[in-house]
């Protein structure tokens, strides 16, 4: 496992100030998009950050951005769907920074062949699949088991493994932590995503509520964020097809996509004491998608 933690960050971290002063956050999928925005936003509010991802270059870039904000950071190459990788990430957070107060599970894929570092190639493949098989009924009935499994492994099982590993540490250390899962509007809306994706996010939402119930008595809060259409590499495919973008945005009263920073602001609220009486809840930064 590649591990990067910089000496400069460790030496220079002064006394923390802000809504998350002195807290330690682990962010899976922290190399890009929403996960990265959470890392930066949390660092601005005084948290030290452990980034877990499979994109080493982007992950190392994230820790450099965190350090520029004056906080400590470490990156670990860790596959969200691996139990051992999740264990190791959490152990590193304890060894380096003394524990875990916040977990964000942002690692996720749209389809089995999605690659966050190759948005253009993915958009091209997706457009080709849509041309070859325009019928959504057929796309559903012909969905391959291996593709279904891969999406569930990363999005749903990956969330479970991170929540288990982080909450074990929180329980062992007696920390009243905050866990934030990243679901989607697709968790409650079957048409908003591909079948495996929607089902994986519905699972994340139920897992969040389940974990909130069992971990609540220990003071560990577990909430979800269900973003709408957010400008990240994952939605490059939408932005590349103006007709599709227009159709999707016609369901969004604010009439635009959201930014990763706007999702990170919701995550900051859930990570901080501002949300001390929230657990088992899902916030929707979605521009009004759920107004009906
Ligand atoms: N962009 C949107 O419109 C949107 C909407 C709702 C929910 N989401 C969810 O937000 C989360 C972040 O997505 P994003 O939009 O920032 O996309 P993104 O592609 O920018 O970020 C996803 C991150 O997850 C990482 N990742 C993927 N597979 C991994 C694995 N096996 N192990 C570890 N890391 C892995 C990627 O490398 C990347 O850094 C995802 O769970 C996604 O489903 C996104």
CSV table of C-alpha atoms and ligand atoms in Angstrom, one decimal:
chain,number,residue,atom,x,y,z
A,1,UNK,CA,0.0,0.0,0.0
A,2,UNK,CA,1.4,3.4,-1.0
A,3,UNK,CA,1.5,5.7,1.9
A,4,UNK,CA,2.4,9.4,1.8
A,5,UNK,CA,2.4,11.7,4.7
A,6,UNK,CA,4.6,14.8,4.6
A,7,UNK,CA,7.0,15.9,7.2
A,8,UNK,CA,6.2,19.6,6.4
A,9,UNK,CA,2.6,19.0,7.2
A,10,UNK,CA,3.4,17.3,10.5
A,11,UNK,CA,5.9,20.0,11.6
A,12,UNK,CA,4.0,23.1,10.5
A,13,UNK,CA,0.5,22.2,11.8
A,14,UNK,CA,-0.1,24.9,14.3
A,15,UNK,CA,-2.9,25.1,16.8
A,16,UNK,CA,-6.1,24.5,14.9
A,17,UNK,CA,-9.0,27.0,14.7
A,18,UNK,CA,-12.4,26.6,13.2
A,19,UNK,CA,-15.5,24.4,13.4
A,20,UNK,CA,-13.5,21.2,13.3
A,21,UNK,CA,-10.5,22.4,15.3
A,22,UNK,CA,-8.4,19.4,16.5
A,23,UNK,CA,-10.5,16.8,14.8
A,24,UNK,CA,-9.2,14.0,12.5
A,25,UNK,CA,-11.2,13.1,9.4
A,26,UNK,CA,-10.8,10.1,7.1
A,27,UNK,CA,-12.2,10.6,3.6
A,28,UNK,CA,-12.5,7.6,1.3
A,29,UNK,CA,-12.5,8.7,-2.4
A,30,UNK,CA,-10.7,11.9,-1.2
A,31,UNK,CA,-8.6,12.2,-4.3
A,32,UNK,CA,-11.2,13.8,-6.6
A,33,UNK,CA,-14.6,15.5,-6.7
A,34,UNK,CA,-16.8,15.6,-3.7
A,35,UNK,CA,-14.3,13.7,-1.5
A,36,UNK,CA,-11.5,16.1,-2.3
A,37,UNK,CA,-13.8,19.1,-1.7
A,38,UNK,CA,-14.6,17.6,1.8
A,39,UNK,CA,-10.9,17.3,2.6
A,40,UNK,CA,-10.2,20.9,1.7
A,41,UNK,CA,-13.3,22.3,3.4
A,42,UNK,CA,-12.6,20.3,6.6
A,43,UNK,CA,-9.0,21.4,6.6
A,44,UNK,CA,-10.1,25.1,6.4
A,45,UNK,CA,-12.0,24.4,9.6
A,46,UNK,CA,-9.0,22.9,11.5
A,47,UNK,CA,-9.2,19.2,10.8
A,48,UNK,CA,-6.3,16.9,10.0
A,49,UNK,CA,-7.1,14.6,7.0
A,50,UNK,CA,-6.4,11.1,6.0
A,51,UNK,CA,-7.2,10.6,2.3
A,52,UNK,CA,-7.9,7.0,1.0
A,53,UNK,CA,-8.2,6.4,-2.7
A,54,UNK,CA,-6.9,4.4,-5.6
A,55,UNK,CA,-5.7,7.4,-7.6
A,56,UNK,CA,-2.3,8.0,-6.2
A,57,UNK,CA,-1.3,11.1,-8.1
A,58,UNK,CA,-4.6,12.9,-7.4
A,59,UNK,CA,-4.6,11.7,-3.7
A,60,UNK,CA,-1.1,13.1,-3.2
A,61,UNK,CA,-2.3,16.4,-4.8
A,62,UNK,CA,-5.2,16.5,-2.3
A,63,UNK,CA,-2.8,16.2,0.7
A,64,UNK,CA,-0.7,19.0,-0.7
A,65,UNK,CA,-3.9,21.2,-0.9
A,66,UNK,CA,-4.7,20.3,2.7
A,67,UNK,CA,-1.3,21.2,3.9
A,68,UNK,CA,-1.5,24.6,2.1
A,69,UNK,CA,-4.4,25.3,4.4
A,70,UNK,CA,-2.1,24.6,7.4
A,71,UNK,CA,-3.3,21.2,8.4
A,72,UNK,CA,-1.7,17.7,8.5
A,73,UNK,CA,-2.6,15.2,5.9
A,74,UNK,CA,-1.7,11.7,4.7
A,75,UNK,CA,-2.7,9.7,1.6
A,76,UNK,CA,-3.1,6.0,1.4
A,77,UNK,CA,-3.7,3.8,-1.6
A,78,UNK,CA,-6.7,1.8,-0.5
A,79,UNK,CA,-9.4,0.0,-2.4
A,80,UNK,CA,-12.8,0.9,-0.8
A,81,UNK,CA,-14.0,-2.7,-1.4
A,82,UNK,CA,-11.1,-4.3,0.5
A,83,UNK,CA,-11.7,-5.1,4.2
A,84,UNK,CA,-7.9,-5.1,4.9
A,85,UNK,CA,-7.4,-1.8,3.1
A,86,UNK,CA,-10.1,-0.2,5.2
A,87,UNK,CA,-8.6,-1.6,8.4
A,88,UNK,CA,-5.2,-0.3,7.5
A,89,UNK,CA,-6.4,3.2,6.6
A,90,UNK,CA,-8.1,3.5,10.0
A,91,UNK,CA,-5.1,2.2,11.8
A,92,UNK,CA,-2.9,4.7,10.1
A,93,UNK,CA,-5.2,7.5,11.2
A,94,UNK,CA,-4.8,6.3,14.8
A,95,UNK,CA,-1.0,5.9,14.5
A,96,UNK,CA,-0.4,9.3,12.8
A,97,UNK,CA,-3.0,11.6,14.2
A,98,UNK,CA,-4.3,9.8,17.3
A,99,UNK,CA,-7.8,8.7,16.3
A,100,UNK,CA,-10.8,9.3,14.1
A,101,UNK,CA,-13.5,11.8,14.7
A,102,UNK,CA,-15.1,12.1,11.3
A,103,UNK,CA,-15.5,9.6,8.4
A,104,UNK,CA,-16.7,10.6,4.9
A,105,UNK,CA,-17.3,7.7,2.5
A,106,UNK,CA,-17.1,9.4,-0.8
A,107,UNK,CA,-15.5,6.5,-2.8
A,108,UNK,CA,-17.9,5.6,-5.5
A,109,UNK,CA,-18.4,4.6,-9.2
A,110,UNK,CA,-21.3,5.3,-11.6
A,111,UNK,CA,-20.9,2.0,-13.5
A,112,UNK,CA,-18.4,-0.9,-13.5
A,113,UNK,CA,-16.3,0.8,-16.2
A,114,UNK,CA,-16.3,4.3,-14.7
A,115,UNK,CA,-12.8,5.7,-14.0
A,116,UNK,CA,-12.6,9.0,-12.2
A,117,UNK,CA,-9.3,9.9,-13.9
A,118,UNK,CA,-10.6,9.3,-17.4
A,119,UNK,CA,-13.9,11.2,-17.6
A,120,UNK,CA,-13.7,11.8,-21.4
A,121,UNK,CA,-13.1,8.1,-22.2
A,122,UNK,CA,-15.9,7.2,-19.9
A,123,UNK,CA,-18.3,9.7,-21.5
A,124,UNK,CA,-17.4,8.3,-24.9
A,125,UNK,CA,-18.1,4.7,-23.9
A,126,UNK,CA,-21.4,5.7,-22.1
A,127,UNK,CA,-22.6,7.6,-25.2
A,128,UNK,CA,-21.7,4.5,-27.4
A,129,UNK,CA,-23.6,2.1,-25.1
A,130,UNK,CA,-26.6,4.4,-25.1
A,131,UNK,CA,-26.5,4.5,-29.0
A,132,UNK,CA,-26.1,0.8,-29.2
A,133,UNK,CA,-28.8,0.0,-26.7
A,134,UNK,CA,-31.2,3.0,-26.4
A,135,UNK,CA,-34.0,0.9,-24.8
A,136,UNK,CA,-33.8,1.2,-21.0
A,137,UNK,CA,-35.8,-2.0,-20.6
A,138,UNK,CA,-33.1,-3.9,-22.5
A,139,UNK,CA,-30.3,-2.1,-20.7
A,140,UNK,CA,-31.9,-3.4,-17.5
A,141,UNK,CA,-32.7,-6.9,-18.6
A,142,UNK,CA,-29.2,-7.3,-20.1
A,143,UNK,CA,-27.2,-5.9,-17.2
A,144,UNK,CA,-24.3,-8.2,-16.6
A,145,UNK,CA,-23.9,-9.8,-13.2
A,146,UNK,CA,-20.2,-8.9,-13.0
A,147,UNK,CA,-21.0,-5.2,-13.7
A,148,UNK,CA,-23.8,-5.2,-11.1
A,149,UNK,CA,-21.5,-6.8,-8.5
A,150,UNK,CA,-18.6,-4.3,-9.1
A,151,UNK,CA,-20.9,-1.3,-8.4
A,152,UNK,CA,-22.3,-2.9,-5.3
A,153,UNK,CA,-18.8,-3.9,-4.1
A,154,UNK,CA,-17.4,-0.4,-4.3
A,155,UNK,CA,-20.5,1.7,-3.4
A,156,UNK,CA,-22.3,-0.4,-0.9
A,157,UNK,CA,-19.9,-2.9,0.6
A,158,UNK,CA,-17.2,-0.3,0.5
A,159,UNK,CA,-19.4,2.0,2.6
A,160,UNK,CA,-20.1,-0.8,5.0
A,161,UNK,CA,-16.4,-1.7,5.4
A,162,UNK,CA,-15.3,1.9,6.1
A,163,UNK,CA,-18.2,2.5,8.5
A,164,UNK,CA,-17.4,-0.7,10.4
A,165,UNK,CA,-13.6,0.0,10.6
A,166,UNK,CA,-14.0,3.6,11.6
A,167,UNK,CA,-16.7,3.0,14.1
A,168,UNK,CA,-14.6,0.2,15.7
A,169,UNK,CA,-11.9,2.8,16.3
A,170,UNK,CA,-14.3,5.4,17.6
A,171,UNK,CA,-15.8,2.8,20.0
A,172,UNK,CA,-12.4,1.6,21.2
A,173,UNK,CA,-11.2,5.2,21.8
A,174,UNK,CA,-14.5,6.3,23.3
A,175,UNK,CA,-14.9,9.1,20.6
A,176,UNK,CA,-18.3,10.5,19.8
A,177,UNK,CA,-17.7,10.7,16.1
A,178,UNK,CA,-19.6,11.7,13.1
A,179,UNK,CA,-19.9,9.4,10.1
A,180,UNK,CA,-21.1,10.8,6.8
A,181,UNK,CA,-22.0,8.5,3.9
A,182,UNK,CA,-22.5,9.8,0.4
A,183,UNK,CA,-25.6,8.4,-1.1
A,184,UNK,CA,-27.4,10.2,-4.0
A,185,UNK,CA,-30.8,11.4,-5.1
A,186,UNK,CA,-30.7,8.0,-6.9
A,187,UNK,CA,-31.2,6.3,-3.5
A,188,UNK,CA,-34.9,7.2,-3.6
A,189,UNK,CA,-35.4,7.8,-7.3
A,190,UNK,CA,-34.9,4.8,-9.7
A,191,UNK,CA,-34.7,6.9,-12.9
A,192,UNK,CA,-31.9,9.1,-11.7
A,193,UNK,CA,-29.2,6.5,-12.2
A,194,UNK,CA,-28.2,3.2,-13.7
A,195,UNK,CA,-29.9,0.2,-12.0
A,196,UNK,CA,-26.9,-1.0,-10.0
A,197,UNK,CA,-26.0,2.6,-9.0
A,198,UNK,CA,-29.5,3.4,-7.7
A,199,UNK,CA,-29.7,0.1,-5.8
A,200,UNK,CA,-26.3,0.6,-4.3
A,201,UNK,CA,-27.2,4.1,-3.1
A,202,UNK,CA,-30.6,2.9,-1.7
A,203,UNK,CA,-28.5,0.4,0.2
A,204,UNK,CA,-26.2,3.1,1.5
A,205,UNK,CA,-29.2,5.0,2.7
A,206,UNK,CA,-30.6,2.0,4.6
A,207,UNK,CA,-27.1,1.2,6.0
A,208,UNK,CA,-26.8,4.8,7.2
A,209,UNK,CA,-30.1,4.5,9.1
A,210,UNK,CA,-29.2,1.1,10.5
A,211,UNK,CA,-25.8,2.3,11.7
A,212,UNK,CA,-27.3,5.4,13.2
A,213,UNK,CA,-29.6,3.3,15.3
A,214,UNK,CA,-27.0,0.9,16.6
A,215,UNK,CA,-24.2,3.4,17.1
A,216,UNK,CA,-26.4,6.2,18.6
A,217,UNK,CA,-26.1,5.0,22.2
A,218,UNK,CA,-22.3,5.4,21.9
A,219,UNK,CA,-22.8,9.0,20.8
A,220,UNK,CA,-21.7,8.2,17.2
A,221,UNK,CA,-23.8,10.0,14.7
A,222,UNK,CA,-24.3,8.6,11.2
A,223,UNK,CA,-25.9,10.7,8.5
A,224,UNK,CA,-26.0,10.6,4.7
A,225,UNK,CA,-25.8,13.2,2.0
A,226,UNK,CA,-27.8,12.6,-1.1
A,227,UNK,CA,-26.5,15.0,-3.7
A,228,UNK,CA,-28.3,15.9,-6.9
A,229,UNK,CA,-26.4,16.5,-10.1
A,230,UNK,CA,-22.9,17.8,-9.1
A,231,UNK,CA,-20.2,19.0,-11.4
A,232,UNK,CA,-17.5,16.4,-11.0
A,233,UNK,CA,-15.8,13.9,-13.4
A,234,UNK,CA,-18.7,11.5,-12.7
A,235,UNK,CA,-21.1,13.9,-14.5
A,236,UNK,CA,-18.8,14.8,-17.4
A,237,UNK,CA,-20.9,12.3,-19.4
A,238,UNK,CA,-24.0,14.5,-18.8
A,239,UNK,CA,-22.2,17.7,-19.6
A,240,UNK,CA,-21.0,16.2,-22.8
A,241,UNK,CA,-24.6,15.6,-24.0
A,242,UNK,CA,-26.5,19.0,-24.0
A,243,UNK,CA,-29.9,17.3,-24.6
A,244,UNK,CA,-29.4,15.0,-21.6
A,245,UNK,CA,-28.1,17.9,-19.5
A,246,UNK,CA,-31.2,20.0,-20.4
A,247,UNK,CA,-33.5,17.1,-19.6
A,248,UNK,CA,-32.0,16.4,-16.2
A,249,UNK,CA,-31.8,20.1,-15.2
A,250,UNK,CA,-35.5,20.5,-16.1
A,251,UNK,CA,-36.1,18.6,-12.8
A,252,UNK,CA,-33.9,21.0,-10.9
A,253,UNK,CA,-35.7,24.2,-9.8
A,254,UNK,CA,-32.4,26.1,-9.3
A,255,UNK,CA,-31.6,25.2,-13.0
A,256,UNK,CA,-28.0,24.3,-12.6
A,257,UNK,CA,-25.7,21.6,-11.4
A,258,UNK,CA,-24.2,21.9,-7.9
A,259,UNK,CA,-20.6,22.2,-7.1
A,260,UNK,CA,-18.5,19.7,-5.0
A,261,UNK,CA,-17.9,22.6,-2.6
A,262,UNK,CA,-21.7,23.0,-2.0
A,263,UNK,CA,-21.8,19.3,-1.0
A,264,UNK,CA,-18.7,19.7,1.2
A,265,UNK,CA,-20.5,22.5,3.0
A,266,UNK,CA,-23.3,20.1,3.8
A,267,UNK,CA,-20.7,17.6,5.0
A,268,UNK,CA,-19.1,20.2,7.2
A,269,UNK,CA,-22.5,20.8,8.9
A,270,UNK,CA,-22.9,17.1,9.5
A,271,UNK,CA,-19.3,16.7,10.7
A,272,UNK,CA,-19.5,19.6,13.2
A,273,UNK,CA,-21.4,20.2,16.4
A,274,UNK,CA,-23.8,22.4,14.5
A,275,UNK,CA,-25.6,19.1,13.7
A,276,UNK,CA,-25.3,17.6,17.2
A,277,UNK,CA,-29.0,16.4,17.2
A,278,UNK,CA,-28.9,14.9,13.7
A,279,UNK,CA,-28.5,11.2,13.2
A,280,UNK,CA,-30.0,8.8,10.6
A,281,UNK,CA,-30.8,11.8,8.4
A,282,UNK,CA,-30.1,12.4,4.7
A,283,UNK,CA,-29.4,16.0,3.5
A,284,UNK,CA,-30.1,16.7,-0.2
A,285,UNK,CA,-27.9,19.3,-1.8
A,286,UNK,CA,-29.9,18.9,-5.1
A,287,UNK,CA,-31.1,22.3,-6.2
A,288,UNK,CA,-34.7,21.4,-5.3
A,289,UNK,CA,-34.9,18.1,-7.1
A,290,UNK,CA,-37.0,16.7,-4.2
A,291,UNK,CA,-39.7,19.3,-4.1
A,292,UNK,CA,-42.5,17.0,-5.2
B,1,LIG,N1,-21.3,13.9,-9.1
B,1,LIG,C1,-22.6,13.7,-8.8
B,1,LIG,O1,-23.5,14.2,-9.5
B,1,LIG,C2,-23.0,12.8,-7.6
B,1,LIG,C3,-24.3,12.8,-7.3
B,1,LIG,C4,-24.7,12.0,-6.2
B,1,LIG,C5,-23.8,11.2,-5.6
B,1,LIG,N2,-22.5,11.2,-6.0
B,1,LIG,C6,-21.6,10.3,-5.2
B,1,LIG,O2,-20.5,11.1,-4.7
B,1,LIG,C7,-19.4,10.3,-4.5
B,1,LIG,C8,-18.2,11.0,-5.1
B,1,LIG,O3,-18.4,11.1,-6.5
B,1,LIG,P1,-17.8,12.3,-7.4
B,1,LIG,O4,-19.0,12.8,-8.1
B,1,LIG,O5,-17.0,13.2,-6.6
B,1,LIG,O6,-17.0,11.5,-8.5
B,1,LIG,P2,-15.4,11.4,-8.6
B,1,LIG,O7,-15.2,10.4,-9.7
B,1,LIG,O8,-14.8,12.8,-8.8
B,1,LIG,O9,-14.9,10.9,-7.2
B,1,LIG,C9,-15.0,9.5,-6.9
B,1,LIG,C10,-13.7,9.1,-6.1
B,1,LIG,O10,-13.8,7.8,-5.7
B,1,LIG,C11,-12.6,7.1,-5.9
B,1,LIG,N3,-12.8,5.7,-6.1
B,1,LIG,C12,-13.5,5.0,-7.0
B,1,LIG,N4,-13.4,3.7,-6.8
B,1,LIG,C13,-12.7,3.5,-5.7
B,1,LIG,C14,-12.3,2.4,-5.0
B,1,LIG,N5,-12.6,1.1,-5.4
B,1,LIG,N6,-11.6,2.6,-3.9
B,1,LIG,C15,-11.2,3.8,-3.5
B,1,LIG,N7,-11.6,4.9,-4.1
B,1,LIG,C16,-12.3,4.8,-5.2
B,1,LIG,C17,-12.2,7.7,-7.2
B,1,LIG,O11,-10.8,7.5,-7.5
B,1,LIG,C18,-12.5,9.2,-7.0
B,1,LIG,O12,-11.4,9.8,-6.3
B,1,LIG,C19,-19.7,9.0,-5.2
B,1,LIG,O13,-20.1,8.0,-4.2
B,1,LIG,C20,-20.9,9.3,-6.1
B,1,LIG,O14,-21.7,8.2,-6.3
B,1,LIG,C21,-22.1,12.0,-7.0
